[in-house]
PDB file of C-alpha atoms in Angstrom:
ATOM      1  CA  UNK A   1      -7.943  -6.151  -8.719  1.00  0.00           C
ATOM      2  CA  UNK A   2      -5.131  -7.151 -10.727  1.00  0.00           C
ATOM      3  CA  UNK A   3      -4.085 -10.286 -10.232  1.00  0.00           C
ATOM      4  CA  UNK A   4      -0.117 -10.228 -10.279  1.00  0.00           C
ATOM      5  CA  UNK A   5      -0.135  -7.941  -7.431  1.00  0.00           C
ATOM      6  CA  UNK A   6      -2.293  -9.281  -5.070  1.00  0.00           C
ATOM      7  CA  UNK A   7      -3.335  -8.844  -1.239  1.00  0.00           C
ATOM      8  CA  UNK A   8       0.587  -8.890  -0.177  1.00  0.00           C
ATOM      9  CA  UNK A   9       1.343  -6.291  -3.006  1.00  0.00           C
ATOM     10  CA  UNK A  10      -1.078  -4.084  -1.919  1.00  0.00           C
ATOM     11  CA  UNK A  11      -0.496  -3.975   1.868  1.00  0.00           C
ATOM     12  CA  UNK A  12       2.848  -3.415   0.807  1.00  0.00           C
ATOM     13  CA  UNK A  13       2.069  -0.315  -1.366  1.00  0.00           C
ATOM     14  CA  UNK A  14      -0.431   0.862   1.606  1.00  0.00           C
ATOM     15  CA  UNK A  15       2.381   0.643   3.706  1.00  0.00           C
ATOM     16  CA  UNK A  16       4.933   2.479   1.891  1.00  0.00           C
ATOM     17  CA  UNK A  17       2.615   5.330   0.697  1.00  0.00           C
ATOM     18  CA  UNK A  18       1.557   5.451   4.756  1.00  0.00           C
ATOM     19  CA  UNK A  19       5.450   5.643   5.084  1.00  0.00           C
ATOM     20  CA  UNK A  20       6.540   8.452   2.842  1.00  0.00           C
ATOM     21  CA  UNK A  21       3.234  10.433   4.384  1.00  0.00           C
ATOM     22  CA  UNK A  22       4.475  10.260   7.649  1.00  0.00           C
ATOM     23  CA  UNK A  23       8.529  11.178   6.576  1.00  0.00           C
ATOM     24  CA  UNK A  24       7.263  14.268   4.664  1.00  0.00           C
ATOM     25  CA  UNK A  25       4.719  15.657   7.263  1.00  0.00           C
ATOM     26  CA  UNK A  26       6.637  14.938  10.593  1.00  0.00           C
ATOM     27  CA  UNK A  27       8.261  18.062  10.551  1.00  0.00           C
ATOM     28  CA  UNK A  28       5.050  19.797  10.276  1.00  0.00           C
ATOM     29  CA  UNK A  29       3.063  17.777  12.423  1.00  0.00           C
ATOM     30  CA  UNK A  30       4.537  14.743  13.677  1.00  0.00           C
ATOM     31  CA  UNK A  31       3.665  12.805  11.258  1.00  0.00           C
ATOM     32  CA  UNK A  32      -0.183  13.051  11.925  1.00  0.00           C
ATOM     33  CA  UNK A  33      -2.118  11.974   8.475  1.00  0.00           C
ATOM     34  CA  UNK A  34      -5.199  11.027  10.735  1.00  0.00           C
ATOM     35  CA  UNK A  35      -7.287  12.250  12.703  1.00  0.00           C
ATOM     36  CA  UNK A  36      -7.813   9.194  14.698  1.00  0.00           C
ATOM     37  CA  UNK A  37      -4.169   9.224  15.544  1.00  0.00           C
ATOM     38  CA  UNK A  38      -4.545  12.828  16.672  1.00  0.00           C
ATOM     39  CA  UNK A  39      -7.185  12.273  18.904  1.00  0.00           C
ATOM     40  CA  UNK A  40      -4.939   9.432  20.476  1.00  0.00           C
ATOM     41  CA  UNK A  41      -2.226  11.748  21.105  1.00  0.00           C
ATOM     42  CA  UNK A  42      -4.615  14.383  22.725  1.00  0.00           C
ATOM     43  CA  UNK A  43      -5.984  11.063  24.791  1.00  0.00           C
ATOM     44  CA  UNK A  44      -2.255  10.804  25.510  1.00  0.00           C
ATOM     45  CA  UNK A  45      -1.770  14.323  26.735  1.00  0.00           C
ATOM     46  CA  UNK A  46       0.731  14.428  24.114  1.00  0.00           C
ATOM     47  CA  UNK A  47      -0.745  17.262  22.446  1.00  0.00           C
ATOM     48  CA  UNK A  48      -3.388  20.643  23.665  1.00  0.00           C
ATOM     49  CA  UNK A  49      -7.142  20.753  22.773  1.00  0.00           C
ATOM     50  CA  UNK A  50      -6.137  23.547  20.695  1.00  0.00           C
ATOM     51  CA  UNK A  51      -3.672  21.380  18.477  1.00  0.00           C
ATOM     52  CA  UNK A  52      -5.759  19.160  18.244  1.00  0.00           C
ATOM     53  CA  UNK A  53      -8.574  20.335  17.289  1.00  0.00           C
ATOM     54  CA  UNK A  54      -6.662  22.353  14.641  1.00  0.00           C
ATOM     55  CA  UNK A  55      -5.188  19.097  13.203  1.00  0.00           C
ATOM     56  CA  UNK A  56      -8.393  17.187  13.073  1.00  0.00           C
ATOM     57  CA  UNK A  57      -9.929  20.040  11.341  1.00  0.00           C
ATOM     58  CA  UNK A  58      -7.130  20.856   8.406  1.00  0.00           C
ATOM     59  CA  UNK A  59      -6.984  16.261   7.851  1.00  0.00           C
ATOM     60  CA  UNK A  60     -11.106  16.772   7.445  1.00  0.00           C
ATOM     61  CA  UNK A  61     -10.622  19.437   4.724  1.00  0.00           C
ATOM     62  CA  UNK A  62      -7.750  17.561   2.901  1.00  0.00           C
ATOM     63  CA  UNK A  63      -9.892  14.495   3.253  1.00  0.00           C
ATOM     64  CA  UNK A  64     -12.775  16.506   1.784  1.00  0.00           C
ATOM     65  CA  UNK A  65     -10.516  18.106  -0.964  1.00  0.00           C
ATOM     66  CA  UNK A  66      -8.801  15.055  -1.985  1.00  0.00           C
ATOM     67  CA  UNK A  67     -12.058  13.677  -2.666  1.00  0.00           C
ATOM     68  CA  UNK A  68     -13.141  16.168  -4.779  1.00  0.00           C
ATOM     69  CA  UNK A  69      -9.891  15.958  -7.114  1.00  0.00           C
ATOM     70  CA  UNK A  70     -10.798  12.539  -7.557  1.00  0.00           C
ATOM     71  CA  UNK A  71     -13.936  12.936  -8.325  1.00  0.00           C
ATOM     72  CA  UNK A  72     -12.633  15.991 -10.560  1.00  0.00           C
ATOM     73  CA  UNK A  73     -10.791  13.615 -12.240  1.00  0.00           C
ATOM     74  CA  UNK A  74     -12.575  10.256 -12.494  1.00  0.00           C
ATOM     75  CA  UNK A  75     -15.870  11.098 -12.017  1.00  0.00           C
ATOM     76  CA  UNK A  76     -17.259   7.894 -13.420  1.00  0.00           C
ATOM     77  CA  UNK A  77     -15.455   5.458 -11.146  1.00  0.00           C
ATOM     78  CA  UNK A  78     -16.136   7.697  -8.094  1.00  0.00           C
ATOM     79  CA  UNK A  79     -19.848   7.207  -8.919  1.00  0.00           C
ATOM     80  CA  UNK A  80     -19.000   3.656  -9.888  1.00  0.00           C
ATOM     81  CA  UNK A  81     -17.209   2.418  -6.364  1.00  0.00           C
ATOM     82  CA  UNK A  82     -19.150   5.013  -4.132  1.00  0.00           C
ATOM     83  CA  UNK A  83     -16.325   7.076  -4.162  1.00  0.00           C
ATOM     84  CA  UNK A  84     -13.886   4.769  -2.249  1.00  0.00           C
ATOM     85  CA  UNK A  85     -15.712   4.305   0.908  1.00  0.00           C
ATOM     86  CA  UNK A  86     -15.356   1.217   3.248  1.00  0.00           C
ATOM     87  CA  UNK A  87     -17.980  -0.892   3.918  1.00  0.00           C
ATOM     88  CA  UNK A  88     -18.613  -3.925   5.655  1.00  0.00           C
ATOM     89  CA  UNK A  89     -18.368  -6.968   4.059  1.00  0.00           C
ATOM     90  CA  UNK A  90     -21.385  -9.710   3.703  1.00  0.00           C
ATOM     91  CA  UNK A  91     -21.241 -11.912   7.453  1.00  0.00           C
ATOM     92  CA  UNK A  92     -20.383  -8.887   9.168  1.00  0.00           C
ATOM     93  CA  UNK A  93     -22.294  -5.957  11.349  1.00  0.00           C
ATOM     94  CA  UNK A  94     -21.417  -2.418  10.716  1.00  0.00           C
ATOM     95  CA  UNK A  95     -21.435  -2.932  14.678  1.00  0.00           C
ATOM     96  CA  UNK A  96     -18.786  -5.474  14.201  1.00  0.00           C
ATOM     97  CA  UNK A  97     -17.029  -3.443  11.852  1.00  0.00           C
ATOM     98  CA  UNK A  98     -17.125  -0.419  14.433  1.00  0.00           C
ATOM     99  CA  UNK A  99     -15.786  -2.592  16.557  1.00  0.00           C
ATOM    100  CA  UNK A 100     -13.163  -4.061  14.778  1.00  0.00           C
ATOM    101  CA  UNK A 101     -11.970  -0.258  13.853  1.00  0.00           C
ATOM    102  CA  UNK A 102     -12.115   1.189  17.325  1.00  0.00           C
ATOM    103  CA  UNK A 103      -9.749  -1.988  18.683  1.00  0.00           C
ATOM    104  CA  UNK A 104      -7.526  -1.484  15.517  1.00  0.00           C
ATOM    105  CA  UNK A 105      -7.225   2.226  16.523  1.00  0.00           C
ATOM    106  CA  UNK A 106      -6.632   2.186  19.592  1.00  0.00           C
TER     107      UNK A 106
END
């Protein structure tokens, strides 16, 4: 981590890159960049099981293709950080962590 950013500096870069997602695909989608947020929406009866499906299936395969750019790319911190995914940190249960994602969802 580098330490003249830190935690505030990169919440705020999460934040803005979550923003311009959202601006540039909202005329496509409504702004949907996740498929959790999708699935809320069908929940919602905001959108059809057709839709929705659809969406959660095309933010899967750019999911799955982003991944593989980066690890076209930087193949050696992919391996390295286990290509970027989450885990739960040492205290915690993944149950706890499940947990802790489903409330922050939803």
């Amino acid at each position: 981590m580098c330490a003249s950013v830190g935690i505030q500096g990169i919440a705020w870069a999460f934040g803005g890159m979550i923003f311009a997602l959202v601006y540039c695909t909202a005329g496509i989608s409504g702004g949907h960049i996740n498929p959790a947020v999708t699935f809320g929406l069908f929940l919602a009866r905001k959108l059809s099981l057709t839709r929705a499906v659809f969406y959660i299936v095309m933010q899967c395969l750019g999911a799955i293709c982003g991944a593989g750019v980066v690890k076209g790319f930087q193949p050696n911190p992919y391996q390295t950080l286990g290509g970027g995914a989450n885990t739960v940190a040492h205290g915690y249960t993944k149950g706890s962590g499940l947990g802790a994602e489903i409330i922050g969802t939803f």
